[in-house]
Short mmCIF file of C-alpha atoms and ligand atoms in Angstrom, two decimals:
data_model
loop_
_atom_site.label_atom_id
_atom_site.label_comp_id
_atom_site.label_asym_id
_atom_site.label_seq_id
_atom_site.Cartn_x
_atom_site.Cartn_y
_atom_site.Cartn_z
CA UNK M 14 0.00 0.00 0.00
CA UNK M 15 1.15 3.51 -0.68
CA UNK M 16 -0.16 7.02 -1.15
CA UNK M 17 0.63 7.75 -4.80
CA UNK M 18 -2.50 7.73 -6.94
CA UNK M 19 -4.38 9.46 -9.70
CA UNK M 20 -6.87 12.14 -8.73
CA UNK M 21 -8.87 13.35 -11.74
CA UNK M 22 -6.18 12.00 -14.05
CA UNK M 23 -3.21 13.59 -12.26
CA UNK M 24 -0.68 11.76 -10.11
CA UNK M 25 -0.80 12.80 -6.48
CA UNK M 26 1.44 12.05 -3.52
CA UNK M 27 -0.98 12.21 -0.59
CA UNK M 28 -2.68 15.61 -0.99
CA UNK M 29 -0.09 17.18 -3.30
CA UNK M 30 -0.03 17.01 -7.10
CA UNK M 31 3.35 15.73 -8.25
CA UNK M 32 3.24 18.10 -11.23
CA UNK M 33 3.13 21.08 -8.84
CA UNK M 34 6.30 19.78 -7.17
CA UNK M 35 8.05 19.45 -10.53
CA UNK M 36 7.04 23.00 -11.47
CA UNK M 37 8.54 24.27 -8.24
CA UNK M 38 11.60 22.08 -7.83
CA UNK M 39 12.48 20.88 -11.32
CA UNK M 40 13.30 17.42 -12.69
CA UNK M 41 14.44 14.76 -11.97
CA UNK M 42 12.97 14.67 -8.48
CA UNK M 43 12.57 12.09 -5.73
CA UNK M 44 9.24 12.43 -3.89
CA UNK M 45 8.56 10.62 -0.61
CA UNK M 46 5.26 10.08 1.20
CA UNK M 47 5.55 10.47 4.97
CA UNK M 48 2.20 8.77 5.52
CA UNK M 49 3.40 5.70 3.63
CA UNK M 50 6.59 5.51 5.71
CA UNK M 51 4.58 5.87 8.90
CA UNK M 52 1.98 3.28 7.93
CA UNK M 53 4.57 0.68 6.97
CA UNK M 54 6.38 1.15 10.26
CA UNK M 55 3.15 0.99 12.25
CA UNK M 56 1.81 -2.10 10.46
CA UNK M 57 4.94 -4.00 11.28
CA UNK M 58 5.05 -2.63 14.81
CA UNK M 59 1.44 -3.75 15.40
CA UNK M 60 2.00 -7.18 13.84
CA UNK M 61 4.88 -7.75 16.25
CA UNK M 62 2.99 -6.37 19.25
CA UNK M 63 2.70 -9.79 20.95
CA UNK M 64 6.50 -9.81 21.23
CA UNK M 65 8.88 -7.66 23.23
CA UNK M 66 10.38 -6.17 20.08
CA UNK M 67 12.42 -3.36 18.56
CA UNK M 68 12.33 -2.30 14.93
CA UNK M 69 15.79 -1.23 13.74
CA UNK M 70 15.17 0.41 10.36
CA UNK M 71 17.99 -0.58 7.96
CA UNK M 72 18.87 2.97 7.04
CA UNK M 73 21.05 2.02 4.10
CA UNK M 74 17.74 1.75 2.19
CA UNK M 75 17.06 5.48 2.53
CA UNK M 76 18.98 7.61 4.99
CA UNK M 77 17.68 11.09 4.23
CA UNK M 78 17.56 12.95 7.55
CA UNK M 79 13.85 13.72 7.16
CA UNK M 80 13.04 10.06 6.54
CA UNK M 81 15.16 9.15 9.54
CA UNK M 82 13.46 11.76 11.74
CA UNK M 83 10.04 10.46 10.69
CA UNK M 84 11.01 6.99 11.89
CA UNK M 85 12.89 8.15 14.98
CA UNK M 86 9.72 10.02 16.03
CA UNK M 87 7.83 6.71 15.82
CA UNK M 88 10.36 5.14 18.19
CA UNK M 89 12.39 3.30 15.58
CA UNK M 90 15.92 2.12 16.19
CA UNK M 91 18.37 1.81 13.31
CA UNK M 92 20.53 -0.79 11.65
CA UNK M 93 23.75 1.00 10.66
CA UNK M 94 26.61 -0.25 8.53
CA UNK M 95 29.20 2.52 8.90
CA UNK M 96 30.35 5.36 11.14
CA UNK M 97 28.77 7.74 8.65
CA UNK M 98 25.39 6.11 9.14
CA UNK M 99 25.68 6.25 12.94
CA UNK M 100 26.57 9.94 12.69
CA UNK M 101 23.50 10.38 10.50
CA UNK M 102 21.32 8.75 13.19
CA UNK M 103 22.59 11.31 15.67
CA UNK M 104 22.12 14.18 13.18
CA UNK M 105 18.53 13.05 12.60
CA UNK M 106 17.77 12.93 16.32
CA UNK M 107 17.76 9.13 16.57
CA UNK M 108 19.00 7.20 19.59
CA UNK M 109 22.36 5.38 19.24
CA UNK M 110 21.30 3.10 22.11
CA UNK M 111 18.68 1.68 19.75
CA UNK M 112 21.23 0.99 16.99
CA UNK M 113 22.80 -2.22 15.81
CA UNK M 114 25.96 -2.13 13.75
CA UNK M 115 26.17 -4.63 10.88
CA UNK M 116 28.69 -5.25 8.13
CA UNK M 117 31.69 -7.47 7.41
CA UNK M 118 34.37 -4.76 7.40
CA UNK M 119 34.07 -2.59 10.52
CA UNK M 120 37.26 -0.57 11.01
CA UNK M 121 38.86 0.14 14.41
CA UNK M 122 37.80 3.74 14.14
CA UNK M 123 34.19 2.74 13.46
CA UNK M 124 34.15 0.31 16.38
CA UNK M 125 35.57 2.97 18.70
CA UNK M 126 32.99 5.55 17.62
CA UNK M 127 30.11 3.10 18.06
CA UNK M 128 31.36 2.04 21.49
CA UNK M 129 31.64 5.65 22.63
CA UNK M 130 28.07 6.27 21.48
CA UNK M 131 26.81 3.24 23.41
CA UNK M 132 25.14 1.29 20.59
CA UNK M 133 22.83 -1.61 21.43
CA UNK M 134 24.87 -4.30 19.68
CA UNK M 135 27.53 -5.09 17.12
CA UNK M 136 26.32 -7.76 14.72
CA UNK M 137 29.57 -9.64 14.31
CA UNK M 138 30.35 -11.29 11.00
CA UNK M 139 33.68 -13.04 11.70
CA UNK M 140 36.03 -14.15 14.49
CA UNK M 141 38.77 -11.65 13.64
CA UNK M 142 36.12 -8.95 14.04
CA UNK M 143 35.23 -10.24 17.53
CA UNK M 144 38.88 -10.09 18.50
CA UNK M 145 39.18 -6.58 17.15
CA UNK M 146 36.04 -5.39 18.99
CA UNK M 147 37.38 -6.91 22.22
CA UNK M 148 40.72 -5.13 21.74
CA UNK M 149 39.15 -1.73 21.07
CA UNK M 150 36.74 -2.15 24.01
CA UNK M 151 39.64 -3.05 26.33
CA UNK M 152 41.54 0.06 25.25
CA UNK M 153 38.47 2.20 26.00
CA UNK M 154 37.75 0.28 29.24
CA UNK M 155 34.32 -0.62 27.94
CA UNK M 156 32.30 -3.80 27.52
CA UNK M 157 31.12 -4.27 23.93
CA UNK M 158 27.66 -5.79 23.41
CA UNK M 159 27.74 -8.24 20.50
CA UNK M 160 25.63 -10.74 18.61
CA UNK M 161 27.06 -13.23 16.18
CA UNK M 162 25.42 -13.20 12.78
CA UNK M 163 24.50 -16.77 11.96
CA UNK M 164 24.54 -17.77 8.33
CA UNK M 165 21.82 -20.45 8.32
CA UNK M 166 22.63 -21.60 4.77
CA UNK M 167 19.06 -21.10 3.60
CA UNK M 168 18.48 -19.89 0.05
CA UNK M 169 16.18 -16.90 0.14
CA UNK M 170 15.24 -17.56 -3.48
CA UNK M 171 15.78 -13.96 -4.47
CA UNK M 172 18.20 -12.19 -6.86
CA UNK M 173 21.84 -13.37 -6.58
CA UNK M 174 23.05 -9.88 -5.66
CA UNK M 175 20.69 -9.65 -2.67
CA UNK M 176 20.94 -13.20 -1.30
CA UNK M 177 23.03 -13.24 1.86
CA UNK M 178 22.15 -16.37 3.81
CA UNK M 179 24.02 -19.13 1.99
CA UNK M 180 27.65 -20.26 2.23
CA UNK M 181 28.28 -18.68 -1.18
CA UNK M 182 27.96 -15.27 0.53
CA UNK M 183 30.49 -13.27 2.53
CA UNK M 184 28.04 -12.71 5.37
CA UNK M 185 27.83 -14.19 8.86
CA UNK M 186 29.36 -17.23 10.50
CA UNK M 187 28.53 -20.73 9.29
CA UNK M 188 25.77 -22.38 11.27
CA UNK M 189 27.98 -25.35 12.23
CA UNK M 190 30.70 -23.09 13.68
CA UNK M 191 28.53 -20.74 15.71
CA UNK M 192 28.63 -22.67 18.98
CA UNK M 193 32.42 -22.82 19.00
CA UNK M 194 32.69 -19.15 18.13
CA UNK M 195 30.48 -18.25 21.11
CA UNK M 196 32.54 -20.51 23.37
CA UNK M 197 35.74 -18.72 22.36
CA UNK M 198 34.03 -15.32 22.51
CA UNK M 199 32.87 -15.98 26.07
CA UNK M 200 36.54 -15.94 27.11
CA UNK M 201 37.08 -12.44 25.77
CA UNK M 202 36.98 -10.09 28.75
CA UNK M 203 35.54 -7.00 27.09
CA UNK M 204 32.78 -8.74 25.16
CA UNK M 205 29.16 -9.07 26.32
CA UNK M 206 27.32 -11.82 24.46
CA UNK M 207 24.07 -9.94 24.30
CA UNK M 208 22.29 -11.87 21.56
CA UNK M 209 22.32 -13.61 18.24
CA UNK M 210 21.37 -12.45 14.76
CA UNK M 211 20.51 -13.62 11.25
CA UNK M 212 19.68 -11.93 7.93
CA UNK M 213 19.09 -14.16 4.93
CA UNK M 214 18.55 -11.73 2.09
CA UNK M 215 16.46 -8.97 0.64
CA UNK M 216 13.19 -8.66 -1.28
CA UNK M 217 11.73 -11.94 0.04
CA UNK M 218 8.13 -12.24 -1.10
CA UNK M 219 7.61 -15.65 0.46
CA UNK M 220 7.53 -16.35 4.19
CA UNK M 221 8.92 -19.87 3.80
CA UNK M 222 12.66 -19.05 3.74
CA UNK M 223 12.16 -17.07 6.98
CA UNK M 224 10.31 -20.01 8.50
CA UNK M 225 12.98 -22.49 7.45
CA UNK M 226 15.80 -20.31 8.75
CA UNK M 227 14.10 -19.67 12.08
CA UNK M 228 13.19 -23.32 12.45
CA UNK M 229 16.77 -24.31 11.73
CA UNK M 230 18.43 -21.97 14.19
CA UNK M 231 15.85 -21.94 17.01
CA UNK M 232 17.28 -24.94 18.89
CA UNK M 233 20.72 -23.38 18.70
CA UNK M 234 19.40 -20.05 19.96
CA UNK M 235 17.71 -21.79 22.89
CA UNK M 236 20.81 -23.73 23.80
CA UNK M 237 23.07 -20.68 23.63
CA UNK M 238 20.55 -18.50 25.49
CA UNK M 239 20.59 -20.96 28.36
CA UNK M 240 24.37 -20.80 28.41
CA UNK M 241 25.06 -17.12 27.88
CA UNK M 242 21.81 -15.44 29.04
CA UNK M 243 21.09 -13.71 25.74
CA UNK M 244 18.82 -10.72 25.80
CA UNK M 245 17.78 -10.67 22.14
CA UNK M 246 17.40 -12.49 18.86
CA UNK M 247 17.45 -10.49 15.63
CA UNK M 248 15.65 -11.96 12.68
CA UNK M 249 17.16 -9.46 10.24
CA UNK M 250 15.31 -7.66 7.48
CA UNK M 251 14.39 -8.71 3.98
CA UNK M 252 10.61 -8.33 3.78
CA UNK M 253 9.79 -7.81 0.13
CA UNK M 254 7.47 -5.31 -1.50
CA UNK M 255 5.35 -5.24 -4.66
CA UNK M 256 7.29 -3.70 -7.55
CA UNK M 257 5.00 -4.98 -10.27
CA UNK M 258 1.35 -4.58 -9.43
CA UNK M 259 -1.12 -7.10 -10.82
CA UNK M 260 -3.23 -4.36 -12.37
CA UNK M 261 -1.79 -2.54 -15.38
CA UNK M 262 0.13 0.60 -14.56
CA UNK M 263 -1.97 3.67 -14.98
CA UNK M 264 -5.20 1.74 -14.56
CA UNK M 265 -7.52 3.48 -12.18
CA UNK M 266 -6.71 1.59 -9.01
CA UNK M 267 -3.36 -0.07 -9.53
CA UNK M 268 -1.96 0.92 -6.16
CA UNK M 269 -4.46 -1.24 -4.34
CA UNK M 270 -2.66 -4.33 -5.60
CA UNK M 271 0.24 -3.54 -3.31
CA UNK M 272 -1.87 -5.27 -0.68
CA UNK M 273 -2.26 -8.36 -2.86
CA UNK M 274 -2.57 -11.74 -1.18
CA UNK M 275 0.57 -13.15 -2.78
CA UNK M 276 2.86 -10.68 -1.07
CA UNK M 277 4.47 -11.06 2.30
CA UNK M 278 2.31 -8.83 4.48
CA UNK M 279 3.28 -8.03 8.07
CA UNK M 280 0.27 -10.02 9.26
CA UNK M 281 1.30 -13.16 7.35
CA UNK M 282 4.89 -12.71 8.51
CA UNK M 283 3.71 -12.38 12.10
CA UNK M 284 1.20 -15.21 11.86
CA UNK M 285 3.93 -17.66 10.83
CA UNK M 286 6.82 -16.38 12.92
CA UNK M 287 5.48 -14.81 16.12
CA UNK M 288 4.50 -18.12 17.78
CA UNK M 289 7.99 -19.57 17.21
CA UNK M 290 9.69 -16.38 18.33
CA UNK M 291 7.50 -15.91 21.38
CA UNK M 292 8.53 -19.32 22.66
CA UNK M 293 12.11 -18.04 22.89
CA UNK M 294 11.20 -15.51 25.57
CA UNK M 295 13.77 -13.09 24.15
CA UNK M 296 13.52 -9.53 22.92
CA UNK M 297 13.08 -9.74 19.13
CA UNK M 298 14.80 -7.30 16.78
CA UNK M 299 13.82 -6.85 13.15
CA UNK M 300 15.80 -4.83 10.59
CA UNK M 301 13.53 -3.90 7.68
CA UNK M 302 14.75 -1.42 5.09
CA UNK M 303 12.95 -1.86 1.80
CA UNK M 304 9.63 -2.74 3.45
CA UNK M 305 9.51 0.65 5.18
CA UNK M 306 10.85 2.92 2.44
CA UNK M 307 10.49 1.11 -0.90
CA UNK M 308 6.95 1.99 -1.86
CA UNK M 309 7.14 5.34 -0.08
CA UNK M 310 9.15 7.03 -2.84
CA UNK M 311 9.03 7.76 -6.56
CA UNK M 312 11.51 9.22 -9.02
CA UNK M 313 9.96 11.72 -11.41
CA UNK M 314 11.61 12.38 -14.75
CA UNK M 315 10.98 14.50 -17.84
CA UNK M 316 10.75 13.08 -21.34
CA UNK M 317 13.43 14.86 -23.37
CA UNK M 318 13.12 13.04 -26.70
CA UNK M 319 11.26 10.20 -28.31
CA UNK M 320 13.46 8.39 -30.81
CA UNK M 321 11.96 5.84 -33.13
CA UNK M 322 14.32 3.42 -34.79
CA UNK M 323 13.08 0.69 -37.10
CA UNK M 324 12.55 -1.66 -34.19
CA UNK M 325 12.28 0.42 -31.08
CA UNK M 326 10.49 3.33 -29.49
CA UNK M 327 13.08 4.93 -27.20
CA UNK M 328 11.74 7.31 -24.59
CA UNK M 329 14.80 9.32 -23.54
CA UNK M 330 14.37 10.87 -20.10
CA UNK M 331 16.42 13.23 -17.93
CA UNK M 332 16.91 10.74 -15.07
CA UNK M 333 19.63 8.14 -15.44
CA UNK M 334 21.32 5.16 -13.84
CA UNK M 335 23.34 7.50 -11.63
CA UNK M 336 20.05 8.61 -10.02
CA UNK M 337 18.47 5.15 -9.76
CA UNK M 338 20.82 2.25 -10.41
CA UNK M 339 18.53 -0.66 -9.49
CA UNK M 340 17.45 -1.62 -13.02
CA UNK M 341 21.09 -1.63 -14.22
CA UNK M 342 22.47 -3.27 -11.08
CA UNK M 343 19.83 -5.84 -10.15
CA UNK M 344 17.75 -6.04 -13.35
CA UNK M 345 14.96 -4.70 -11.22
CA UNK M 346 11.52 -3.74 -12.36
CA UNK M 347 10.07 -0.33 -11.57
CA UNK M 348 6.54 0.48 -12.58
CA UNK M 349 6.52 3.57 -14.84
CA UNK M 350 3.44 5.79 -15.06
CA UNK M 351 2.84 9.21 -16.63
CA UNK M 352 2.04 12.12 -14.31
CA UNK M 353 -0.98 12.79 -16.48
CA UNK M 354 -3.05 9.69 -16.97
CA UNK M 355 -3.43 8.74 -20.63
CA UNK M 356 -6.17 6.53 -21.95
CA UNK M 357 -5.07 5.85 -25.56
CA UNK M 358 -3.32 2.76 -26.91
CA UNK M 359 0.05 1.75 -25.47
CA UNK M 360 3.34 1.60 -27.37
CA UNK M 361 6.10 -0.90 -26.70
CA UNK M 362 8.83 1.37 -25.31
CA UNK M 363 12.34 1.43 -23.87
CA UNK M 364 12.73 4.16 -21.28
CA UNK M 365 16.39 5.17 -21.23
CA UNK M 366 18.58 7.79 -19.60
CA UNK M 367 21.18 10.04 -21.24
CA UNK M 368 24.28 8.23 -19.89
CA UNK M 369 26.69 6.57 -22.32
CA UNK M 370 26.04 3.02 -21.10
CA UNK M 371 23.66 0.49 -22.57
CA UNK M 372 22.81 -0.40 -18.98
CA UNK M 373 21.27 3.04 -18.56
CA UNK M 374 17.85 1.61 -19.28
CA UNK M 375 14.84 1.72 -16.96
CA UNK M 376 12.70 -0.69 -18.97
CA UNK M 377 12.73 -2.57 -22.26
CA UNK M 378 9.89 -3.30 -24.67
CA UNK M 379 7.28 -2.32 -22.12
CA UNK M 380 3.79 -1.31 -23.20
CA UNK M 381 3.50 2.30 -22.04
CA UNK M 382 1.12 5.11 -22.86
CA UNK M 383 2.35 7.21 -25.79
CA UNK M 384 4.33 10.14 -24.41
CA UNK M 385 6.22 12.99 -26.02
CA UNK M 386 8.80 15.66 -25.22
CA UNK M 387 7.85 17.60 -22.11
CA UNK M 388 5.71 14.86 -20.58
CA UNK M 389 6.70 13.53 -17.17
CA UNK M 390 6.99 9.94 -15.99
CA UNK M 391 7.18 8.55 -12.46
CA UNK M 392 9.26 5.49 -11.62
CA UNK M 393 7.41 3.95 -8.70
CA UNK M 394 8.76 2.10 -5.66
CA UNK M 395 12.02 4.03 -5.79
CA UNK M 396 12.10 4.92 -2.07
CA UNK M 397 14.58 2.20 -1.08
CA UNK M 398 18.05 1.73 -2.58
CA UNK M 399 17.26 4.66 -4.85
CA UNK M 400 18.79 8.01 -3.95
CA UNK M 401 21.24 6.41 -1.50
CA UNK M 402 22.99 4.67 -4.40
CA UNK M 403 23.19 7.82 -6.53
CA UNK M 404 26.55 8.84 -7.95
CA UNK M 405 27.99 11.73 -9.92
CA UNK M 406 28.78 9.60 -12.97
CA UNK M 407 28.90 11.75 -16.11
CA UNK M 408 29.33 14.76 -13.77
CA UNK M 409 25.64 14.81 -13.09
CA UNK M 410 24.67 16.47 -9.81
CA UNK M 411 22.51 14.48 -7.42
CA UNK M 412 18.82 15.27 -7.72
CA UNK M 413 16.58 16.95 -5.13
CA UNK M 414 14.38 15.05 -2.66
CA UNK M 415 10.98 16.22 -1.41
CA UNK M 416 8.96 14.91 1.52
CA UNK M 417 5.16 15.19 1.41
CA UNK M 418 2.96 15.14 4.49
CA UNK M 419 -0.74 15.57 3.70
CA UNK M 420 -1.04 18.88 1.85
CA UNK M 421 2.45 20.01 2.83
CA UNK M 422 5.68 19.43 0.93
CA UNK M 423 9.28 20.32 1.78
CA UNK M 424 12.59 19.97 -0.01
CA UNK M 425 14.57 17.60 2.21
CA UNK M 426 17.67 17.68 0.02
CA UNK M 427 18.56 20.43 -2.42
CA UNK M 428 19.63 19.61 -5.94
CA UNK M 429 23.44 19.47 -6.01
CA UNK M 430 25.02 22.32 -8.01
CA UNK M 431 27.40 20.77 -10.53
CA UNK M 432 30.37 22.87 -9.36
CA UNK M 433 30.17 21.02 -6.05
CA UNK M 434 31.01 17.79 -7.81
CA UNK M 435 34.66 18.80 -8.31
CA UNK M 436 34.95 21.09 -5.31
CA UNK M 437 37.36 18.77 -3.48
CA UNK M 438 39.45 17.96 -6.56
CA UNK M 439 42.85 19.61 -7.03
CA UNK M 440 45.14 20.08 -9.99
CA UNK M 441 48.76 19.46 -8.89
CA UNK M 442 51.26 22.33 -9.17
CA UNK M 443 53.20 20.64 -11.98
CA UNK M 444 50.29 20.89 -14.37
C1 PLP V 64 20.43 -4.72 4.07
C2 PLP V 64 20.21 -5.31 5.39
C3 PLP V 64 18.96 -5.26 5.97
C4 PLP V 64 17.75 -4.68 5.29
O1 PLP V 64 17.36 -5.40 4.17
P1 PLP V 64 15.95 -5.07 3.48
O2 PLP V 64 15.82 -6.09 2.43
O3 PLP V 64 16.04 -3.69 2.93
O4 PLP V 64 14.91 -5.20 4.52
C5 PLP V 64 18.82 -5.77 7.25
N1 PLP V 64 19.85 -6.33 7.93
C6 PLP V 64 21.08 -6.40 7.38
C7 PLP V 64 22.18 -7.01 8.16
C8 PLP V 64 21.31 -5.91 6.10
O5 PLP V 64 22.52 -6.00 5.55
#
């Protein structure tokens, strides 16, 4: 479910017409719906209500300060993967004590910063990392709370680049080795074995891989909890969203299909997992990123040219892979709809950006309404892993971001002036 829909043939974000935002702030433009963010958080929070739980939003999905503040105000914690992200939590008014720190490559400096800020837990991905955390904690005369990330070797059945829970991946510690790792960790003086964690992948639209992973590691969690008095179990993130609605894009009520039965809703997730998790008697952490932010954002772009070759109808737009890399990177599908609803026949089209890469393609041979120069298109479900992956490739400045709340809208990131792109570059004296 989200709050982008047609009102009298014009695309709206909540109570604001997207066209009015484009007129004011230019194109391309990311537009986020605060109500959608809030509802996603609350649905999950309510579904998990029978458990003592904490939602740690995986901020790598969308870390704009306004998005972060929205979630911090709802009581969210955060899953961070770098010192920069933890600093962002603080800048947004979030609570470091509700943060978990994930990632396979934490540096000494990052560990020190996180320890000083009193984070809830380090999610540890290797034994050398445990030893390093212990060393840094000893130097600071602190006790570091940690959880070992278990790799349950369960295939999430999702895209290869977002599967993390099999032994082909760099993540976590192999299921069979976890007990020994905890035994050795328990001898480290500045380590507090606070819990245990897993994360099997992203964009899971089926509850079964979660069920299998939980079922597989539950006995281990119980055994280790008895031994080390764990406080929490983190089930990770990975809840998928609808990218491709069942109803045709642009049809009157397409957005309703984001509540379709075949998607992993918070209630189905809870129905299958809460009973198993409740039996543990532990605090349960969940680290959703995409589920919260994915359908809460769109990328709006202007049609610059339509180029017809013998075979193809190329719609050349002003957004590119540097603004939204998911189609190029993960072959992902984004629904594309015009800002002004069109009722005529569709044309098989390739929507492409201006960058000199064949990968700079948002869709291929897709039936889309006929559009022309000066029309605007919206790429839907661009709220997660969208702006955060933007780059300056081709010396293109990063685009602006707007947050909508009811009838109000605010720029939450200004468009980057191109001169800023090379501001920190220097030409050596010998040139
Ligand atoms: C990326 C990541 C998440 C969030 O994944 P989503 O699919 O966006 O929910 C959660 N936990 C860890 C450890 C991650 O790396």
